[in-house]
Amino acid sequence: PHLDLAPARAYVLDRAFSKGKIAVNKQGRIAGVIKGNNLILPINYLTYILPAVLSEKIIKYPSFGGMGCYDKEQPMMMKDEVKTGFMVSSVWRNNSSLKAGDIMTQINGRDVDEICLLYNINNNQKIKVKIWRDNKELELELAVTEKKL
């Protein structure tokens, strides 16, 4: 599991490069930043943390206060049915109405995937979510907070 907006993907390089260096693809476009251990942090994750890194020298990003994984990372079943979305494995914010085991299927009326989650959490103070909990579909409103790493 990973934090809700923490990078779910990193790409492996075929040789060692220095940590913190910019990775450029064959078309000359920035692919990401070298994380270390021959991994690239993809550029799409950098766009939402870069303002805080440049202005405050810290990594922070908006969050709904949970950790988990997407259905592409781990299949999710409920009522003998495959579910798509983000499964919450733990909640780090005390006043959250989410619980471990919840499957978030929609945010603000859109099906949940990495881009939908990123867009909606980055651009809103509160989000409306549909979740599956204990074989029931529920609608919740969640406050968006900042998580510092």
Coordinates of N, CA and C in Angstrom, one line a residue:
P1 N 0.8 -1.2 0.0 CA 0.0 0.0 0.0 C 0.9 1.3 0.0
H2 N 0.3 2.4 -0.4 CA 1.0 3.6 -0.5 C 0.0 4.7 -0.1
L3 N 0.5 5.9 0.2 CA -0.4 7.0 0.5 C -1.3 7.3 -0.7
D4 N -2.5 7.9 -0.5 CA -3.4 8.0 -1.5 C -2.9 8.6 -2.8
L5 N -2.1 9.7 -2.7 CA -1.5 10.3 -3.9 C 0.0 10.0 -4.1
A6 N 0.5 9.2 -3.2 CA 1.9 8.9 -3.4 C 2.1 8.1 -4.7
P7 N 3.3 8.3 -5.3 CA 3.5 7.6 -6.6 C 3.3 6.1 -6.5
A8 N 2.4 5.6 -7.3 CA 2.1 4.1 -7.4 C 3.0 3.4 -8.3
R9 N 3.7 4.2 -9.2 CA 4.5 3.6 -10.2 C 5.9 4.3 -10.2
A10 N 6.9 3.5 -10.5 CA 8.2 4.0 -10.7 C 8.8 3.1 -11.8
Y11 N 9.6 3.6 -12.7 CA 10.2 2.8 -13.8 C 11.6 2.4 -13.5
V12 N 12.0 1.2 -13.8 CA 13.3 0.7 -13.5 C 14.3 1.0 -14.7
L13 N 15.5 1.5 -14.4 CA 16.5 1.8 -15.4 C 17.4 0.6 -15.5
D14 N 18.0 0.5 -16.7 CA 18.9 -0.6 -16.9 C 20.3 -0.4 -16.4
R15 N 20.6 0.8 -15.9 CA 22.0 1.0 -15.3 C 21.8 2.1 -14.3
A16 N 22.9 2.3 -13.5 CA 22.8 3.2 -12.4 C 23.0 4.7 -12.9
F17 N 22.2 5.6 -12.3 CA 22.3 7.0 -12.5 C 22.3 7.7 -11.2
S18 N 22.8 8.9 -11.1 CA 22.8 9.7 -9.9 C 21.4 10.1 -9.4
K19 N 21.2 9.9 -8.1 CA 19.9 10.3 -7.5 C 19.7 11.8 -7.7
G20 N 18.4 12.2 -8.1 CA 18.1 13.6 -8.2 C 18.3 14.1 -9.6
K21 N 18.9 13.4 -10.5 CA 19.1 13.8 -11.9 C 17.8 13.7 -12.7
I22 N 17.6 14.6 -13.7 CA 16.5 14.5 -14.6 C 16.7 13.4 -15.6
A23 N 15.6 12.6 -15.8 CA 15.7 11.6 -16.8 C 14.9 12.1 -18.1
V24 N 15.5 12.0 -19.2 CA 15.0 12.4 -20.5 C 14.8 11.2 -21.4
N25 N 13.6 11.1 -22.0 CA 13.4 9.9 -22.9 C 14.0 10.1 -24.3
K26 N 13.8 9.2 -25.2 CA 14.4 9.2 -26.5 C 13.9 10.3 -27.4
Q27 N 12.7 10.8 -27.1 CA 12.1 12.0 -27.8 C 12.6 13.3 -27.3
G28 N 13.4 13.3 -26.2 CA 13.9 14.5 -25.6 C 13.0 15.2 -24.6
R29 N 11.9 14.4 -24.2 CA 11.0 14.9 -23.2 C 11.4 14.4 -21.8
I30 N 11.1 15.3 -20.8 CA 11.5 14.9 -19.4 C 10.6 13.7 -19.0
A31 N 11.2 12.6 -18.6 CA 10.4 11.4 -18.2 C 10.2 11.4 -16.7
G32 N 11.1 12.0 -15.9 CA 11.0 12.0 -14.5 C 12.3 12.4 -13.8
V33 N 12.4 12.0 -12.6 CA 13.6 12.3 -11.8 C 14.1 10.9 -11.2
I34 N 15.4 10.8 -11.2 CA 16.0 9.5 -10.7 C 15.8 9.5 -9.1
K35 N 15.2 8.5 -8.6 CA 14.9 8.3 -7.2 C 16.0 7.7 -6.5
G36 N 16.8 6.9 -7.1 CA 17.8 6.0 -6.5 C 17.4 4.6 -6.8
N37 N 18.3 3.7 -6.5 CA 18.0 2.3 -6.8 C 17.6 2.0 -8.2
N38 N 18.1 2.8 -9.1 CA 17.7 2.7 -10.5 C 16.3 2.9 -10.9
L39 N 15.6 3.7 -10.1 CA 14.1 4.0 -10.3 C 13.9 5.4 -10.8
I40 N 12.9 5.6 -11.7 CA 12.6 7.0 -12.1 C 11.2 7.3 -11.5
L41 N 11.1 8.5 -10.8 CA 9.8 9.0 -10.4 C 9.2 9.7 -11.6
P42 N 8.1 9.2 -12.1 CA 7.5 9.7 -13.3 C 7.1 11.2 -13.2
I43 N 7.2 12.0 -14.3 CA 7.0 13.4 -14.3 C 5.6 13.8 -13.8
N44 N 4.5 13.0 -14.1 CA 3.2 13.3 -13.7 C 3.0 13.4 -12.2
Y45 N 3.8 12.7 -11.4 CA 3.8 12.9 -10.0 C 4.5 14.1 -9.5
L46 N 5.5 14.6 -10.3 CA 6.2 15.8 -9.9 C 5.4 17.0 -10.0
T47 N 4.5 17.1 -10.9 CA 3.7 18.3 -11.2 C 2.9 18.7 -10.0
Y48 N 2.5 17.8 -9.1 CA 1.7 18.2 -8.0 C 2.5 18.5 -6.7
I49 N 3.8 18.0 -6.7 CA 4.6 18.3 -5.5 C 5.6 19.4 -5.7
L50 N 5.8 19.8 -7.0 CA 6.9 20.7 -7.3 C 6.7 22.1 -6.7
P51 N 5.5 22.7 -6.7 CA 5.4 24.0 -6.1 C 5.9 24.1 -4.6
A52 N 5.6 23.1 -3.8 CA 6.0 23.1 -2.4 C 7.5 22.9 -2.3
V53 N 8.0 22.0 -3.2 CA 9.5 21.8 -3.2 C 10.2 23.0 -3.5
L54 N 9.8 23.8 -4.5 CA 10.5 25.0 -4.9 C 10.3 26.1 -3.9
S55 N 9.1 26.3 -3.4 CA 8.9 27.4 -2.5 C 9.3 27.2 -1.0
E56 N 9.0 25.9 -0.5 CA 9.2 25.7 0.9 C 10.3 24.6 1.2
K57 N 10.8 24.0 0.1 CA 11.9 23.0 0.2 C 11.4 21.8 1.0
I58 N 10.1 21.4 0.9 CA 9.6 20.2 1.5 C 8.7 19.5 0.5
I59 N 8.5 18.3 0.7 CA 7.5 17.5 -0.2 C 6.2 17.4 0.6
K60 N 5.2 18.0 0.0 CA 3.8 17.9 0.6 C 2.8 17.8 -0.6
Y61 N 1.7 17.2 -0.3 CA 0.7 17.1 -1.3 C -0.7 17.0 -0.7
P62 N -1.7 17.3 -1.4 CA -3.1 17.2 -0.8 C -3.4 15.7 -0.7
S63 N -4.2 15.4 0.3 CA -4.5 14.0 0.6 C -5.9 13.9 1.3
F64 N -6.6 12.8 1.1 CA -7.8 12.5 1.8 C -7.6 11.8 3.1
G65 N -6.3 11.5 3.4 CA -5.9 10.9 4.7 C -5.9 9.4 4.8
G66 N -5.7 8.7 3.6 CA -5.6 7.3 3.7 C -4.4 6.7 2.9
M67 N -4.2 5.4 3.1 CA -3.3 4.6 2.3 C -4.0 3.5 1.7
G68 N -3.5 3.0 0.6 CA -4.1 1.8 -0.1 C -3.5 1.5 -1.4
C69 N -4.3 1.0 -2.3 CA -3.8 0.6 -3.6 C -5.0 0.7 -4.6
Y70 N -4.6 0.8 -5.9 CA -5.6 0.8 -7.0 C -5.9 -0.6 -7.4
D71 N -7.0 -0.8 -8.1 CA -7.4 -2.1 -8.6 C -6.3 -2.7 -9.5
K72 N -5.6 -1.8 -10.3 CA -4.6 -2.3 -11.2 C -3.4 -2.9 -10.5
E73 N -3.2 -2.5 -9.2 CA -2.1 -3.0 -8.4 C -2.5 -4.3 -7.7
Q74 N -3.8 -4.4 -7.3 CA -4.3 -5.6 -6.5 C -5.8 -5.7 -6.8
P75 N -6.2 -6.9 -7.3 CA -7.6 -7.1 -7.6 C -8.4 -7.0 -6.4
M76 N -9.7 -6.4 -6.5 CA -10.6 -6.2 -5.4 C -11.9 -6.9 -5.6
M77 N -12.3 -7.7 -4.6 CA -13.6 -8.4 -4.7 C -14.5 -8.0 -3.6
M78 N -15.8 -7.9 -3.9 CA -16.8 -7.7 -2.9 C -18.1 -8.3 -3.5
K79 N -18.7 -9.1 -2.7 CA -20.0 -9.8 -3.1 C -19.7 -10.6 -4.4
D80 N -18.6 -11.3 -4.4 CA -18.2 -12.1 -5.6 C -18.1 -11.3 -6.9
E81 N -17.9 -10.0 -6.7 CA -17.8 -9.1 -7.9 C -16.5 -8.3 -7.8
V82 N -15.9 -8.2 -9.0 CA -14.6 -7.5 -9.1 C -15.0 -6.0 -9.0
K83 N -14.3 -5.2 -8.1 CA -14.5 -3.8 -8.0 C -13.3 -3.1 -8.6
T84 N -13.6 -1.9 -9.1 CA -12.5 -1.0 -9.5 C -12.4 0.2 -8.7
G85 N -11.2 0.8 -8.5 CA -11.1 2.0 -7.7 C -9.9 1.9 -6.8
F86 N -10.0 2.5 -5.6 CA -8.9 2.6 -4.7 C -9.3 2.0 -3.4
M87 N -8.6 0.9 -2.9 CA -8.9 0.2 -1.7 C -8.1 0.8 -0.6
V88 N -8.8 1.3 0.5 CA -8.2 1.9 1.6 C -7.7 0.8 2.5
S89 N -6.4 0.8 2.8 CA -5.8 -0.2 3.7 C -5.6 0.3 5.1
S90 N -5.4 1.6 5.2 CA -5.3 2.3 6.5 C -5.6 3.7 6.4
V91 N -6.0 4.3 7.5 CA -6.4 5.8 7.5 C -5.4 6.4 8.5
W92 N -4.7 7.5 8.1 CA -3.8 8.1 9.0 C -4.4 9.4 9.6
R93 N -5.5 9.9 9.1 CA -6.1 11.1 9.7 C -7.2 10.7 10.7
N94 N -7.1 11.2 11.9 CA -8.0 10.7 13.0 C -9.5 11.0 12.7
N95 N -9.8 12.1 12.1 CA -11.2 12.5 12.0 C -11.8 12.1 10.6
S96 N -11.2 11.2 9.9 CA -11.7 10.7 8.6 C -12.9 9.8 8.8
S97 N -13.8 9.9 7.9 CA -14.9 8.9 7.9 C -14.6 7.6 7.1
L98 N -13.4 7.6 6.5 CA -13.0 6.3 5.8 C -12.6 5.3 6.8
K99 N -12.7 4.0 6.4 CA -12.2 2.9 7.2 C -11.4 2.0 6.4
A100 N -10.4 1.3 7.0 CA -9.7 0.3 6.3 C -10.6 -0.7 5.7
G101 N -10.4 -1.1 4.4 CA -11.3 -2.0 3.7 C -12.3 -1.4 2.8
D102 N -12.5 0.0 3.0 CA -13.4 0.7 2.0 C -12.8 0.7 0.6
I103 N -13.6 0.5 -0.3 CA -13.2 0.6 -1.7 C -13.9 1.9 -2.3
M104 N -13.0 2.9 -2.6 CA -13.5 4.1 -3.2 C -13.7 3.9 -4.7
T105 N -14.9 4.0 -5.2 CA -15.2 3.8 -6.6 C -15.4 5.0 -7.4
Q106 N -15.9 6.1 -6.8 CA -16.1 7.4 -7.5 C -15.7 8.6 -6.6
I107 N -15.2 9.6 -7.3 CA -14.9 10.9 -6.6 C -15.6 12.0 -7.5
N108 N -16.4 12.7 -6.8 CA -17.2 13.8 -7.5 C -17.8 13.3 -8.8
G109 N -18.4 12.1 -8.7 CA -19.1 11.6 -9.9 C -18.3 10.9 -11.0
R110 N -17.0 10.8 -10.8 CA -16.1 10.2 -11.8 C -15.5 8.9 -11.2
D111 N -15.3 7.9 -12.1 CA -14.7 6.7 -11.6 C -13.3 6.9 -11.2
V112 N -12.9 6.2 -10.1 CA -11.6 6.5 -9.5 C -10.5 5.8 -10.3
D113 N -9.4 6.5 -10.6 CA -8.1 6.0 -11.1 C -7.1 7.0 -10.6
E114 N -5.9 6.8 -11.0 CA -4.8 7.7 -10.5 C -5.0 9.2 -10.9
I115 N -5.4 9.4 -12.1 CA -5.6 10.8 -12.7 C -6.8 11.4 -12.0
C116 N -7.9 10.7 -11.9 CA -9.1 11.3 -11.3 C -8.8 11.6 -9.8
L117 N -8.2 10.8 -9.1 CA -7.8 11.0 -7.7 C -6.9 12.2 -7.6
L118 N -5.9 12.3 -8.4 CA -5.0 13.4 -8.4 C -5.7 14.7 -8.7
Y119 N -6.5 14.8 -9.8 CA -7.2 16.0 -10.2 C -8.1 16.5 -9.1
N120 N -9.0 15.6 -8.6 CA -10.0 16.0 -7.7 C -9.4 16.4 -6.3
I121 N -8.4 15.7 -5.9 CA -7.8 16.1 -4.6 C -7.0 17.4 -4.7
N122 N -6.4 17.6 -5.8 CA -5.6 18.8 -6.0 C -6.4 20.0 -6.2
N123 N -7.6 19.9 -6.6 CA -8.4 21.1 -7.0 C -9.7 21.3 -6.1
N124 N -9.8 20.7 -5.0 CA -10.9 20.8 -4.1 C -10.6 20.8 -2.7
Q125 N -11.4 21.5 -1.8 CA -11.2 21.4 -0.4 C -11.9 20.2 0.2
K126 N -13.0 19.8 -0.5 CA -13.8 18.7 -0.1 C -14.1 17.9 -1.3
I127 N -14.2 16.6 -1.1 CA -14.6 15.7 -2.2 C -15.8 14.8 -1.8
K128 N -16.6 14.5 -2.8 CA -17.7 13.6 -2.5 C -17.3 12.2 -3.1
V129 N -17.4 11.2 -2.3 CA -16.9 9.9 -2.8 C -18.0 8.8 -2.6
K130 N -18.0 7.8 -3.5 CA -18.8 6.7 -3.3 C -17.9 5.5 -2.9
I131 N -18.2 4.8 -1.9 CA -17.4 3.7 -1.4 C -18.3 2.5 -1.3
W132 N -17.6 1.3 -1.3 CA -18.2 0.1 -0.9 C -17.6 -0.3 0.5
R133 N -18.5 -0.5 1.5 CA -18.1 -0.9 2.8 C -19.1 -2.0 3.3
D134 N -18.6 -3.1 3.7 CA -19.5 -4.1 4.3 C -20.6 -4.5 3.3
N135 N -20.2 -4.6 2.0 CA -21.2 -5.0 1.0 C -22.3 -4.0 0.7
K136 N -22.1 -2.7 1.1 CA -23.0 -1.7 0.9 C -22.3 -0.5 0.2
E137 N -23.0 0.2 -0.7 CA -22.5 1.4 -1.3 C -22.9 2.6 -0.5
L138 N -22.0 3.4 -0.1 CA -22.2 4.6 0.7 C -21.7 5.8 0.0
E139 N -22.2 7.0 0.3 CA -21.7 8.3 -0.2 C -21.2 9.1 1.0
L140 N -19.9 9.6 0.9 CA -19.3 10.3 2.0 C -18.8 11.6 1.4
E141 N -18.6 12.6 2.3 CA -17.9 13.8 1.9 C -16.6 13.9 2.8
L142 N -15.5 14.0 2.1 CA -14.2 14.0 2.8 C -13.5 15.3 2.6
A143 N -12.9 15.8 3.7 CA -12.0 17.0 3.6 C -10.7 16.6 3.1
V144 N -10.1 17.5 2.3 CA -8.8 17.4 1.8 C -7.8 18.1 2.7
T145 N -6.7 17.5 3.1 CA -5.7 18.1 3.9 C -4.4 18.0 3.2
E146 N -3.3 18.5 3.8 CA -2.0 18.4 3.2 C -1.2 17.4 4.0
K147 N -0.5 16.6 3.3 CA 0.4 15.6 4.0 C 1.8 16.0 3.6
K148 N 2.6 16.1 4.7 CA 4.1 16.4 4.5 C 4.9 15.2 4.6
L149 N 5.9 15.0 3.8 CA 6.8 13.9 3.9 C 8.1 14.3 4.3

